[in-house]
């Protein structure tokens, strides 16, 4: 629990110290924001700062900092390092600067920013890449809350239909009609869940692995055989897979598609650090809490405290056939058992409301972002409902086809989630290089984005080479190729900067 406590403190200090440093690098001022100069009553609508923060937090959260942290707990306390360092020095910087750059460019979407600073050809690649990612986010975030709700009441198919209909309505309506009114309540539920679980951890004070004694240990007790961790780790090595598994709690390219939504609602640029940097730090806190809860749940027998006896018996029976603990207790089921077992009926319902609302709200803003990005690319104004339909009809038709395939394929959800994880971090590479070029051109401190850009470029390239989900090269070959990509990136940047001097 000492490492967990120090990590919590580090995130807060990071916001207060490094967040202010990054803010000074960008230099917010009092110029009119797009919400004031371009207001249209649809997407450009000035909202109170506290409300924008809550919406931004809920938009970027989804199930990422929860499900990702649960799976990231496999790697042990090293997950703390990635969450804290990734969040403070990469993710929050990525979110703040992408949001503020959108404010400075009239609320421009990510592909438009990429095109302005990396060129029109890169813009085309980023446009296709971004829209496909947002479609996958929308489809994934239909199915994952439907799984949780199905466990409470109704059929899975029924909840898929209900959630998808909601997506269509929320995507079409002005941002202040549903998103501006309901989302702050959902964000409060998600924050309540995180705080309540943190209190539960300190009340239980479980003996958890520490950074200085168990950094390389991901299976510290006799449950290792039931977990099946050796097989998992061989297929998903710590580098680079940890950096993709825990994405939304550390750095996520998806966030750069959401920040322009709030950039179009800010009244003043000085709100940016609290809204963009602060929301990312808050998400890091949620990821940190769930990673800790998961370590206790899986490795230290915590699951025995909250799982009903009949379910335990069922697991024991299936484990004889080779089913491991993590295969049996999926991330949604862990959320259900922990929230209900630790927080009681009322607390469990409120916490589950946050866990269910988070992916749903991220899903509908993903479709909303996709609509705006496509509209910007085609030059279609979005004030009239007829022009919004031009974009929404083919977009939702394609999403329905992808959703049907996912539901009919036995491993459809896992396949889409794997592609989403890599695509998500690859999009952060586009964003970080865009921000780096902007800072160089403005003669500002570009190191704050250059180092994360090098890291994430190497991570995403190495994953393609070594992961069993991609090329699956054995031995050191994949890592050497990943290193070669890093060298190419360094040489490319050095030559480009020399030309700009």
CSV table of C-alpha atoms in Angstrom, one decimal:
chain,number,residue,atom,x,y,z
A,1,UNK,CA,0.0,0.0,0.0
A,2,UNK,CA,3.0,2.3,0.3
A,3,UNK,CA,3.7,2.3,-3.4
A,4,UNK,CA,0.0,2.9,-4.1
A,5,UNK,CA,0.0,5.9,-1.7
A,6,UNK,CA,3.1,7.4,-3.1
A,7,UNK,CA,1.7,7.0,-6.6
A,8,UNK,CA,-1.5,8.9,-5.7
A,9,UNK,CA,0.6,11.7,-4.2
A,10,UNK,CA,2.8,11.8,-7.3
A,11,UNK,CA,-0.2,12.3,-9.6
A,12,UNK,CA,-1.5,15.2,-7.6
A,13,UNK,CA,2.0,16.8,-7.4
A,14,UNK,CA,2.4,16.2,-11.1
A,15,UNK,CA,-0.7,18.2,-11.8
A,16,UNK,CA,0.3,21.1,-9.5
A,17,UNK,CA,4.0,21.3,-10.7
A,18,UNK,CA,4.5,19.9,-14.1
A,19,UNK,CA,1.0,20.9,-15.2
A,20,UNK,CA,1.8,24.5,-14.5
A,21,UNK,CA,5.1,24.2,-16.4
A,22,UNK,CA,3.4,22.8,-19.5
A,23,UNK,CA,0.8,25.6,-19.2
A,24,UNK,CA,3.6,28.2,-19.2
A,25,UNK,CA,5.2,26.6,-22.2
A,26,UNK,CA,1.9,27.0,-24.2
A,27,UNK,CA,1.1,30.4,-22.9
A,28,UNK,CA,-2.8,30.8,-22.7
A,29,UNK,CA,-4.1,34.3,-23.0
A,30,UNK,CA,-7.4,36.3,-23.1
A,31,UNK,CA,-8.1,36.1,-26.9
A,32,UNK,CA,-11.7,35.1,-27.8
A,33,UNK,CA,-12.3,31.4,-27.8
A,34,UNK,CA,-14.3,29.5,-30.5
A,35,UNK,CA,-17.2,29.2,-28.2
A,36,UNK,CA,-17.5,33.0,-28.1
A,37,UNK,CA,-16.4,33.9,-31.6
A,38,UNK,CA,-18.0,31.0,-33.5
A,39,UNK,CA,-21.1,30.1,-31.4
A,40,UNK,CA,-23.7,28.2,-33.4
A,41,UNK,CA,-26.0,26.7,-30.7
A,42,UNK,CA,-25.1,23.2,-31.9
A,43,UNK,CA,-21.4,22.3,-31.3
A,44,UNK,CA,-19.9,25.7,-30.4
A,45,UNK,CA,-21.7,26.4,-27.1
A,46,UNK,CA,-20.1,28.1,-24.1
A,47,UNK,CA,-20.5,26.0,-21.0
A,48,UNK,CA,-19.4,26.5,-17.3
A,49,UNK,CA,-15.8,25.4,-16.7
A,50,UNK,CA,-16.8,22.8,-14.0
A,51,UNK,CA,-19.3,21.2,-16.4
A,52,UNK,CA,-16.7,21.1,-19.2
A,53,UNK,CA,-14.3,19.3,-16.9
A,54,UNK,CA,-16.9,16.7,-15.9
A,55,UNK,CA,-17.8,16.1,-19.5
A,56,UNK,CA,-14.2,15.9,-20.7
A,57,UNK,CA,-13.4,13.4,-17.9
A,58,UNK,CA,-16.4,11.2,-18.7
A,59,UNK,CA,-15.6,11.4,-22.5
A,60,UNK,CA,-12.1,10.2,-22.2
A,61,UNK,CA,-12.7,7.7,-19.4
A,62,UNK,CA,-14.9,5.0,-20.9
A,63,UNK,CA,-14.0,1.6,-19.6
A,64,UNK,CA,-10.3,2.2,-20.5
A,65,UNK,CA,-8.9,3.2,-17.1
A,66,UNK,CA,-11.0,0.4,-15.5
A,67,UNK,CA,-10.7,-2.6,-17.9
A,68,UNK,CA,-7.2,-1.6,-19.0
A,69,UNK,CA,-6.0,-1.3,-15.4
A,70,UNK,CA,-7.6,-4.6,-14.5
A,71,UNK,CA,-5.7,-6.3,-17.3
A,72,UNK,CA,-2.6,-4.2,-16.6
A,73,UNK,CA,-2.5,-5.5,-13.0
A,74,UNK,CA,-1.1,-8.8,-14.6
A,75,UNK,CA,2.3,-7.0,-14.8
A,76,UNK,CA,2.4,-6.2,-11.1
A,77,UNK,CA,3.5,-2.9,-9.4
A,78,UNK,CA,5.4,-1.8,-12.5
A,79,UNK,CA,1.9,-0.7,-13.7
A,80,UNK,CA,2.2,2.0,-11.0
A,81,UNK,CA,5.2,3.5,-12.8
A,82,UNK,CA,3.6,3.5,-16.2
A,83,UNK,CA,0.4,5.1,-14.9
A,84,UNK,CA,2.1,7.8,-13.0
A,85,UNK,CA,5.0,8.7,-15.4
A,86,UNK,CA,2.8,8.1,-18.5
A,87,UNK,CA,0.0,10.2,-17.1
A,88,UNK,CA,2.0,13.2,-15.9
A,89,UNK,CA,4.7,13.4,-18.6
A,90,UNK,CA,2.9,12.0,-21.6
A,91,UNK,CA,-0.9,11.6,-21.4
A,92,UNK,CA,-1.8,14.9,-19.7
A,93,UNK,CA,0.6,16.8,-21.9
A,94,UNK,CA,-0.9,15.2,-24.9
A,95,UNK,CA,-4.4,16.0,-23.9
A,96,UNK,CA,-3.7,19.6,-22.7
A,97,UNK,CA,-1.7,20.7,-25.8
A,98,UNK,CA,-4.0,19.0,-28.3
A,99,UNK,CA,-7.0,20.6,-26.7
A,100,UNK,CA,-5.4,24.1,-26.5
A,101,UNK,CA,-4.1,23.8,-30.1
A,102,UNK,CA,-7.7,23.1,-31.2
A,103,UNK,CA,-8.8,26.2,-29.3
A,104,UNK,CA,-6.2,28.3,-31.1
A,105,UNK,CA,-7.4,26.9,-34.5
A,106,UNK,CA,-11.1,27.5,-34.2
A,107,UNK,CA,-12.0,24.2,-32.5
A,108,UNK,CA,-10.3,22.2,-35.3
A,109,UNK,CA,-10.5,18.4,-35.2
A,110,UNK,CA,-7.4,16.3,-34.9
A,111,UNK,CA,-7.0,15.4,-38.7
A,112,UNK,CA,-7.2,19.1,-39.5
A,113,UNK,CA,-4.4,19.9,-37.0
A,114,UNK,CA,-2.3,17.0,-38.3
A,115,UNK,CA,-2.7,18.3,-41.8
A,116,UNK,CA,-1.7,21.8,-40.8
A,117,UNK,CA,1.5,20.8,-39.1
A,118,UNK,CA,2.4,17.4,-40.7
A,119,UNK,CA,1.2,18.0,-44.3
A,120,UNK,CA,-1.9,17.1,-46.4
A,121,UNK,CA,-0.8,13.6,-47.1
A,122,UNK,CA,-0.4,12.8,-43.4
A,123,UNK,CA,-3.8,14.5,-42.9
A,124,UNK,CA,-5.4,12.0,-45.2
A,125,UNK,CA,-3.9,9.0,-43.4
A,126,UNK,CA,-4.9,10.5,-40.0
A,127,UNK,CA,-8.4,11.2,-41.2
A,128,UNK,CA,-9.1,7.6,-42.2
A,129,UNK,CA,-7.2,6.3,-39.2
A,130,UNK,CA,-9.2,8.6,-36.8
A,131,UNK,CA,-12.6,7.8,-38.2
A,132,UNK,CA,-12.0,4.0,-38.1
A,133,UNK,CA,-10.7,4.3,-34.5
A,134,UNK,CA,-13.8,6.3,-33.5
A,135,UNK,CA,-16.1,3.7,-35.1
A,136,UNK,CA,-14.3,0.9,-33.2
A,137,UNK,CA,-14.7,2.9,-30.0
A,138,UNK,CA,-18.4,3.4,-30.6
A,139,UNK,CA,-19.0,-0.3,-31.3
A,140,UNK,CA,-16.8,-1.6,-28.4
A,141,UNK,CA,-18.6,0.8,-26.1
A,142,UNK,CA,-22.0,-0.5,-27.2
A,143,UNK,CA,-21.1,-4.0,-26.3
A,144,UNK,CA,-19.1,-3.7,-23.0
A,145,UNK,CA,-21.9,-1.8,-21.1
A,146,UNK,CA,-24.5,-4.2,-22.6
A,147,UNK,CA,-22.6,-7.1,-21.0
A,148,UNK,CA,-22.6,-5.4,-17.6
A,149,UNK,CA,-26.3,-4.4,-17.9
A,150,UNK,CA,-27.3,-7.9,-19.1
A,151,UNK,CA,-26.0,-9.3,-15.8
A,152,UNK,CA,-28.4,-7.0,-13.9
A,153,UNK,CA,-31.6,-7.3,-16.0
A,154,UNK,CA,-32.8,-7.9,-19.6
A,155,UNK,CA,-31.1,-9.5,-22.5
A,156,UNK,CA,-27.8,-8.5,-24.1
A,157,UNK,CA,-29.4,-7.9,-27.4
A,158,UNK,CA,-32.0,-5.6,-25.9
A,159,UNK,CA,-29.4,-3.4,-24.2
A,160,UNK,CA,-27.4,-3.2,-27.5
A,161,UNK,CA,-30.4,-1.9,-29.3
A,162,UNK,CA,-31.2,0.6,-26.5
A,163,UNK,CA,-27.7,1.9,-26.2
A,164,UNK,CA,-27.3,2.3,-30.0
A,165,UNK,CA,-30.6,4.2,-30.3
A,166,UNK,CA,-29.3,6.5,-27.6
A,167,UNK,CA,-26.1,7.0,-29.5
A,168,UNK,CA,-28.1,8.1,-32.6
A,169,UNK,CA,-30.1,10.6,-30.6
A,170,UNK,CA,-27.2,12.1,-28.6
A,171,UNK,CA,-25.0,12.4,-31.7
A,172,UNK,CA,-27.7,14.4,-33.6
A,173,UNK,CA,-28.8,16.8,-30.8
A,174,UNK,CA,-27.0,20.0,-29.8
A,175,UNK,CA,-24.2,19.4,-27.2
A,176,UNK,CA,-26.0,21.2,-24.4
A,177,UNK,CA,-29.2,19.2,-24.6
A,178,UNK,CA,-28.1,15.8,-23.3
A,179,UNK,CA,-24.3,15.9,-22.9
A,180,UNK,CA,-24.3,19.2,-21.1
A,181,UNK,CA,-27.1,18.3,-18.7
A,182,UNK,CA,-26.7,14.6,-17.9
A,183,UNK,CA,-23.0,13.8,-18.2
A,184,UNK,CA,-21.9,15.7,-15.0
A,185,UNK,CA,-24.1,13.4,-13.0
A,186,UNK,CA,-22.6,10.3,-14.6
A,187,UNK,CA,-19.1,11.7,-14.0
A,188,UNK,CA,-19.9,12.2,-10.4
A,189,UNK,CA,-21.0,8.5,-10.2
A,190,UNK,CA,-17.6,7.4,-11.7
A,191,UNK,CA,-15.7,9.6,-9.3
A,192,UNK,CA,-17.7,8.3,-6.3
A,193,UNK,CA,-16.9,4.8,-7.3
A,194,UNK,CA,-13.2,5.5,-7.4
A,195,UNK,CA,-13.1,7.4,-4.1
A,196,UNK,CA,-15.3,4.7,-2.4
A,197,UNK,CA,-12.9,1.9,-3.6
A,198,UNK,CA,-9.9,3.9,-2.4
A,199,UNK,CA,-11.5,4.2,1.0
A,200,UNK,CA,-12.1,0.4,0.9
A,201,UNK,CA,-8.5,-0.3,0.1
A,202,UNK,CA,-7.3,1.8,3.1
A,203,UNK,CA,-9.9,0.2,5.3
A,204,UNK,CA,-8.6,-3.3,4.4
A,205,UNK,CA,-4.9,-2.4,4.1
A,206,UNK,CA,-4.1,-5.5,2.1
A,207,UNK,CA,-0.4,-6.6,1.8
A,208,UNK,CA,0.3,-5.6,-1.8
A,209,UNK,CA,3.5,-5.8,-3.9
A,210,UNK,CA,5.8,-2.8,-3.6
A,211,UNK,CA,8.0,-1.2,-6.3
A,212,UNK,CA,11.2,-1.7,-4.4
A,213,UNK,CA,10.7,-5.4,-3.5
A,214,UNK,CA,8.4,-6.9,-6.2
A,215,UNK,CA,8.9,-4.8,-9.3
A,216,UNK,CA,9.5,-7.9,-11.5
A,217,UNK,CA,6.9,-10.1,-9.7
A,218,UNK,CA,3.5,-10.4,-11.3
A,219,UNK,CA,2.4,-13.5,-9.5
A,220,UNK,CA,3.5,-13.4,-5.8
A,221,UNK,CA,1.5,-16.2,-4.4
A,222,UNK,CA,0.1,-19.7,-5.0
A,223,UNK,CA,-2.7,-18.6,-7.3
A,224,UNK,CA,-0.2,-18.3,-10.2
A,225,UNK,CA,-1.3,-21.7,-11.6
A,226,UNK,CA,-4.9,-20.7,-11.5
A,227,UNK,CA,-4.1,-17.3,-13.1
A,228,UNK,CA,-2.3,-18.9,-16.0
A,229,UNK,CA,0.0,-15.9,-16.1
A,230,UNK,CA,3.1,-17.6,-17.6
A,231,UNK,CA,1.2,-18.3,-20.8
A,232,UNK,CA,-0.3,-14.8,-20.9
A,233,UNK,CA,3.1,-13.1,-20.3
A,234,UNK,CA,4.8,-15.1,-23.0
A,235,UNK,CA,2.3,-13.9,-25.6
A,236,UNK,CA,2.1,-10.3,-24.2
A,237,UNK,CA,5.6,-9.2,-23.0
A,238,UNK,CA,5.8,-6.3,-20.6
A,239,UNK,CA,7.4,-4.1,-23.3
A,240,UNK,CA,5.5,-3.1,-25.3
A,241,UNK,CA,2.2,-4.6,-24.3
A,242,UNK,CA,1.9,-2.9,-20.9
A,243,UNK,CA,2.0,0.4,-22.7
A,244,UNK,CA,-1.0,-0.6,-24.9
A,245,UNK,CA,-2.9,-2.5,-22.2
A,246,UNK,CA,-3.0,0.5,-19.8
A,247,UNK,CA,-3.7,3.3,-22.3
A,248,UNK,CA,-6.5,5.5,-21.1
A,249,UNK,CA,-4.9,5.7,-17.6
A,250,UNK,CA,-1.6,6.8,-19.0
A,251,UNK,CA,-1.8,8.1,-22.6
A,252,UNK,CA,-4.5,7.6,-25.2
A,253,UNK,CA,-4.8,8.9,-28.8
A,254,UNK,CA,-8.6,8.7,-28.5
A,255,UNK,CA,-8.4,11.7,-26.1
A,256,UNK,CA,-7.2,14.0,-28.8
A,257,UNK,CA,-10.4,13.3,-30.8
A,258,UNK,CA,-12.5,14.3,-27.7
A,259,UNK,CA,-10.6,17.4,-26.7
A,260,UNK,CA,-11.8,19.5,-29.7
A,261,UNK,CA,-15.4,18.9,-28.5
A,262,UNK,CA,-14.7,20.8,-25.3
A,263,UNK,CA,-12.4,23.2,-27.0
A,264,UNK,CA,-15.5,24.5,-28.7
A,265,UNK,CA,-17.2,25.1,-25.4
A,266,UNK,CA,-14.5,26.9,-23.3
A,267,UNK,CA,-15.0,30.6,-22.4
A,268,UNK,CA,-11.4,31.3,-21.7
A,269,UNK,CA,-8.0,29.7,-22.6
A,270,UNK,CA,-6.9,29.8,-18.9
A,271,UNK,CA,-9.5,27.0,-18.2
A,272,UNK,CA,-7.4,24.6,-20.2
A,273,UNK,CA,-5.1,23.2,-17.6
A,274,UNK,CA,-7.9,22.3,-15.2
A,275,UNK,CA,-10.1,20.8,-18.0
A,276,UNK,CA,-7.6,18.9,-20.2
A,277,UNK,CA,-4.6,18.3,-18.0
A,278,UNK,CA,-6.8,17.9,-14.9
A,279,UNK,CA,-9.2,15.4,-16.5
A,280,UNK,CA,-6.3,13.2,-17.6
A,281,UNK,CA,-4.7,13.2,-14.1
A,282,UNK,CA,-8.2,12.3,-12.6
A,283,UNK,CA,-8.4,9.4,-15.1
A,284,UNK,CA,-4.9,8.3,-13.9
A,285,UNK,CA,-6.2,8.2,-10.4
A,286,UNK,CA,-9.1,6.0,-11.4
A,287,UNK,CA,-6.7,3.6,-13.3
A,288,UNK,CA,-4.3,3.5,-10.3
A,289,UNK,CA,-7.2,2.6,-7.9
A,290,UNK,CA,-8.5,-0.2,-10.2
A,291,UNK,CA,-5.0,-1.6,-10.8
A,292,UNK,CA,-4.5,-1.9,-7.0
A,293,UNK,CA,-8.0,-3.4,-6.5
A,294,UNK,CA,-7.2,-5.9,-9.2
A,295,UNK,CA,-3.9,-6.9,-7.8
A,296,UNK,CA,-5.7,-7.7,-4.5
A,297,UNK,CA,-8.6,-9.4,-6.2
A,298,UNK,CA,-6.5,-11.8,-8.4
A,299,UNK,CA,-3.2,-12.3,-6.5
A,300,UNK,CA,-4.0,-12.0,-2.8
A,301,UNK,CA,-7.3,-13.9,-2.6
A,302,UNK,CA,-9.5,-10.8,-2.7
A,303,UNK,CA,-11.9,-12.5,-5.1
A,304,UNK,CA,-12.8,-15.0,-2.4
A,305,UNK,CA,-14.2,-12.2,-0.3
A,306,UNK,CA,-16.7,-10.9,-2.9
A,307,UNK,CA,-17.6,-13.8,-5.2
A,308,UNK,CA,-20.7,-15.9,-4.1
A,309,UNK,CA,-20.0,-19.4,-3.0
A,310,UNK,CA,-21.9,-21.0,-5.9
A,311,UNK,CA,-19.8,-19.0,-8.4
A,312,UNK,CA,-16.6,-20.1,-6.6
A,313,UNK,CA,-17.8,-23.7,-6.9
A,314,UNK,CA,-18.4,-23.2,-10.6
A,315,UNK,CA,-14.9,-21.7,-11.1
A,316,UNK,CA,-13.3,-24.6,-9.2
A,317,UNK,CA,-15.2,-27.1,-11.4
A,318,UNK,CA,-14.1,-25.3,-14.6
A,319,UNK,CA,-10.5,-24.8,-13.5
A,320,UNK,CA,-10.1,-28.6,-13.6
A,321,UNK,CA,-10.7,-28.3,-17.3
A,322,UNK,CA,-7.9,-25.7,-17.7
A,323,UNK,CA,-9.9,-22.5,-17.3
A,324,UNK,CA,-7.8,-19.9,-15.5
A,325,UNK,CA,-8.9,-17.3,-12.9
A,326,UNK,CA,-8.7,-14.4,-15.4
A,327,UNK,CA,-10.5,-16.3,-18.1
A,328,UNK,CA,-13.3,-17.0,-15.8
A,329,UNK,CA,-13.6,-13.6,-14.1
A,330,UNK,CA,-13.6,-11.1,-17.0
A,331,UNK,CA,-13.1,-7.4,-16.4
A,332,UNK,CA,-16.9,-6.6,-16.3
A,333,UNK,CA,-17.5,-9.4,-13.8
A,334,UNK,CA,-14.6,-8.1,-11.6
A,335,UNK,CA,-16.3,-4.7,-11.6
A,336,UNK,CA,-19.7,-6.2,-10.6
A,337,UNK,CA,-18.3,-8.4,-7.8
A,338,UNK,CA,-16.0,-5.7,-6.3
A,339,UNK,CA,-18.5,-2.8,-6.4
A,340,UNK,CA,-21.3,-4.9,-5.0
A,341,UNK,CA,-19.1,-6.7,-2.4
A,342,UNK,CA,-17.3,-3.6,-1.2
A,343,UNK,CA,-19.8,-0.9,-1.4
A,344,UNK,CA,-23.1,-2.6,-0.6
A,345,UNK,CA,-26.4,-2.3,-2.5
A,346,UNK,CA,-26.6,1.5,-2.8
A,347,UNK,CA,-22.9,2.1,-3.3
A,348,UNK,CA,-22.8,-0.8,-5.8
A,349,UNK,CA,-25.6,0.6,-7.9
A,350,UNK,CA,-24.1,4.1,-7.9
A,351,UNK,CA,-20.7,2.8,-8.8
A,352,UNK,CA,-22.0,0.5,-11.5
A,353,UNK,CA,-24.0,3.5,-12.9
A,354,UNK,CA,-20.6,5.3,-13.3
A,355,UNK,CA,-19.0,2.2,-14.8
A,356,UNK,CA,-21.9,1.7,-17.3
A,357,UNK,CA,-22.3,5.4,-18.0
A,358,UNK,CA,-18.6,5.9,-18.8
A,359,UNK,CA,-18.4,3.7,-21.9
A,360,UNK,CA,-21.8,4.7,-23.1
A,361,UNK,CA,-20.9,8.4,-22.9
A,362,UNK,CA,-17.5,7.8,-24.5
A,363,UNK,CA,-19.2,5.9,-27.3
A,364,UNK,CA,-21.7,8.6,-28.2
A,365,UNK,CA,-19.0,11.3,-28.1
A,366,UNK,CA,-16.9,9.1,-30.3
A,367,UNK,CA,-19.6,9.0,-32.9
A,368,UNK,CA,-20.1,12.8,-32.4
A,369,UNK,CA,-16.4,13.4,-33.0
A,370,UNK,CA,-16.5,11.2,-36.1
A,371,UNK,CA,-19.5,13.2,-37.4
A,372,UNK,CA,-17.6,16.5,-36.9
A,373,UNK,CA,-14.4,15.2,-38.4
A,374,UNK,CA,-16.1,13.9,-41.5
A,375,UNK,CA,-18.1,17.1,-41.8
A,376,UNK,CA,-14.9,19.2,-41.5
A,377,UNK,CA,-13.2,17.1,-44.2
A,378,UNK,CA,-16.1,17.5,-46.6
A,379,UNK,CA,-16.8,21.1,-45.7
A,380,UNK,CA,-20.4,20.4,-44.5
A,381,UNK,CA,-21.8,22.8,-42.0
A,382,UNK,CA,-23.6,21.0,-39.2
A,383,UNK,CA,-26.2,23.5,-38.0
A,384,UNK,CA,-29.0,22.0,-40.1
A,385,UNK,CA,-30.3,18.5,-39.2
A,386,UNK,CA,-30.4,17.6,-42.9
A,387,UNK,CA,-26.6,18.1,-43.3
A,388,UNK,CA,-26.0,16.2,-40.1
A,389,UNK,CA,-28.0,13.3,-41.6
A,390,UNK,CA,-25.7,13.2,-44.6
A,391,UNK,CA,-22.8,12.2,-42.4
A,392,UNK,CA,-24.7,10.2,-39.7
A,393,UNK,CA,-26.7,7.7,-42.0
A,394,UNK,CA,-23.7,6.1,-43.7
A,395,UNK,CA,-21.7,6.3,-40.4
A,396,UNK,CA,-24.2,4.4,-38.3
A,397,UNK,CA,-24.9,2.0,-41.1
A,398,UNK,CA,-21.3,1.0,-41.1
A,399,UNK,CA,-21.2,0.8,-37.3
A,400,UNK,CA,-24.3,-1.5,-37.3
A,401,UNK,CA,-22.5,-3.9,-39.7
A,402,UNK,CA,-19.4,-4.0,-37.5
A,403,UNK,CA,-21.6,-4.5,-34.5
A,404,UNK,CA,-23.4,-7.4,-36.0
A,405,UNK,CA,-20.1,-9.1,-37.0
A,406,UNK,CA,-18.8,-8.5,-33.5
A,407,UNK,CA,-21.9,-10.2,-31.9
A,408,UNK,CA,-21.9,-13.1,-34.2
A,409,UNK,CA,-18.2,-13.8,-34.0
A,410,UNK,CA,-17.2,-15.9,-30.9
A,411,UNK,CA,-14.1,-13.8,-30.4
A,412,UNK,CA,-15.4,-10.6,-32.1
A,413,UNK,CA,-15.1,-8.3,-29.0
A,414,UNK,CA,-11.6,-9.4,-28.2
A,415,UNK,CA,-10.4,-8.9,-31.8
A,416,UNK,CA,-11.9,-5.4,-32.1
A,417,UNK,CA,-10.5,-4.5,-28.6
A,418,UNK,CA,-7.0,-5.6,-29.7
A,419,UNK,CA,-7.1,-3.5,-32.9
A,420,UNK,CA,-8.5,-0.7,-30.9
A,421,UNK,CA,-5.7,-0.8,-28.3
A,422,UNK,CA,-3.0,-0.5,-31.0
A,423,UNK,CA,-4.8,2.0,-33.1
A,424,UNK,CA,-5.5,4.1,-30.0
A,425,UNK,CA,-1.8,4.4,-29.2
A,426,UNK,CA,-0.8,4.9,-32.8
A,427,UNK,CA,-3.1,7.8,-33.0
A,428,UNK,CA,-1.3,9.3,-30.0
A,429,UNK,CA,1.9,9.1,-32.1
A,430,UNK,CA,0.2,11.3,-34.8
A,431,UNK,CA,-0.8,13.8,-32.1
A,432,UNK,CA,2.5,13.9,-30.3
A,433,UNK,CA,4.4,14.6,-33.6
A,434,UNK,CA,1.9,17.3,-34.5
A,435,UNK,CA,2.4,19.0,-31.2
A,436,UNK,CA,6.2,18.7,-31.5
A,437,UNK,CA,6.2,20.4,-34.9
A,438,UNK,CA,3.9,23.1,-33.5
A,439,UNK,CA,6.2,23.8,-30.5
A,440,UNK,CA,9.3,23.9,-32.7
A,441,UNK,CA,7.7,26.3,-35.1
A,442,UNK,CA,6.6,28.5,-32.2
A,443,UNK,CA,10.2,28.3,-30.7
A,444,UNK,CA,8.8,26.8,-27.5
A,445,UNK,CA,10.1,23.9,-25.4
A,446,UNK,CA,9.4,21.0,-27.7
A,447,UNK,CA,11.2,18.4,-25.5
A,448,UNK,CA,8.0,18.0,-23.5
A,449,UNK,CA,6.3,16.3,-26.5
A,450,UNK,CA,9.4,15.0,-28.4
A,451,UNK,CA,10.4,12.4,-25.7
A,452,UNK,CA,6.8,11.0,-25.4
A,453,UNK,CA,6.7,10.9,-29.3
A,454,UNK,CA,9.9,8.9,-29.4
A,455,UNK,CA,8.6,6.5,-26.7
A,456,UNK,CA,5.2,5.9,-28.3
A,457,UNK,CA,6.6,5.6,-31.8
A,458,UNK,CA,8.9,2.8,-30.5
A,459,UNK,CA,6.1,1.1,-28.5
A,460,UNK,CA,3.7,0.9,-31.4
A,461,UNK,CA,6.3,-0.2,-33.9
A,462,UNK,CA,7.7,-2.9,-31.5
A,463,UNK,CA,4.2,-4.2,-30.8
A,464,UNK,CA,3.7,-4.9,-34.6
A,465,UNK,CA,7.0,-6.8,-34.6
A,466,UNK,CA,6.9,-8.9,-31.4
A,467,UNK,CA,3.2,-9.3,-30.5
A,468,UNK,CA,1.5,-12.6,-31.2
A,469,UNK,CA,-1.5,-10.5,-32.3
A,470,UNK,CA,0.7,-9.1,-35.2
A,471,UNK,CA,3.9,-10.5,-36.7
A,472,UNK,CA,5.0,-12.3,-33.6
A,473,UNK,CA,8.8,-12.3,-34.4
A,474,UNK,CA,10.7,-14.5,-31.9
A,475,UNK,CA,13.8,-13.6,-29.9
A,476,UNK,CA,15.4,-10.2,-30.1
A,477,UNK,CA,14.6,-9.6,-33.8
A,478,UNK,CA,11.4,-7.7,-33.1
A,479,UNK,CA,13.0,-5.5,-30.5
A,480,UNK,CA,16.0,-4.7,-32.8
A,481,UNK,CA,13.5,-3.7,-35.5
A,482,UNK,CA,11.7,-1.5,-33.0
A,483,UNK,CA,15.0,0.1,-32.1
A,484,UNK,CA,15.6,0.7,-35.8
A,485,UNK,CA,12.3,2.6,-36.0
A,486,UNK,CA,13.4,4.8,-33.1
A,487,UNK,CA,16.7,5.6,-34.8
A,488,UNK,CA,14.9,6.5,-38.0
A,489,UNK,CA,12.6,8.8,-36.0
A,490,UNK,CA,15.5,10.5,-34.3
A,491,UNK,CA,17.3,11.0,-37.6
A,492,UNK,CA,14.2,12.3,-39.4
A,493,UNK,CA,13.5,14.8,-36.6
A,494,UNK,CA,17.1,16.0,-36.5
A,495,UNK,CA,17.2,16.6,-40.3
A,496,UNK,CA,13.8,18.3,-40.3
A,497,UNK,CA,14.7,20.6,-37.4
A,498,UNK,CA,18.0,21.6,-39.0
A,499,UNK,CA,16.0,22.7,-42.1
A,500,UNK,CA,13.7,24.8,-39.9
A,501,UNK,CA,16.6,26.5,-38.1
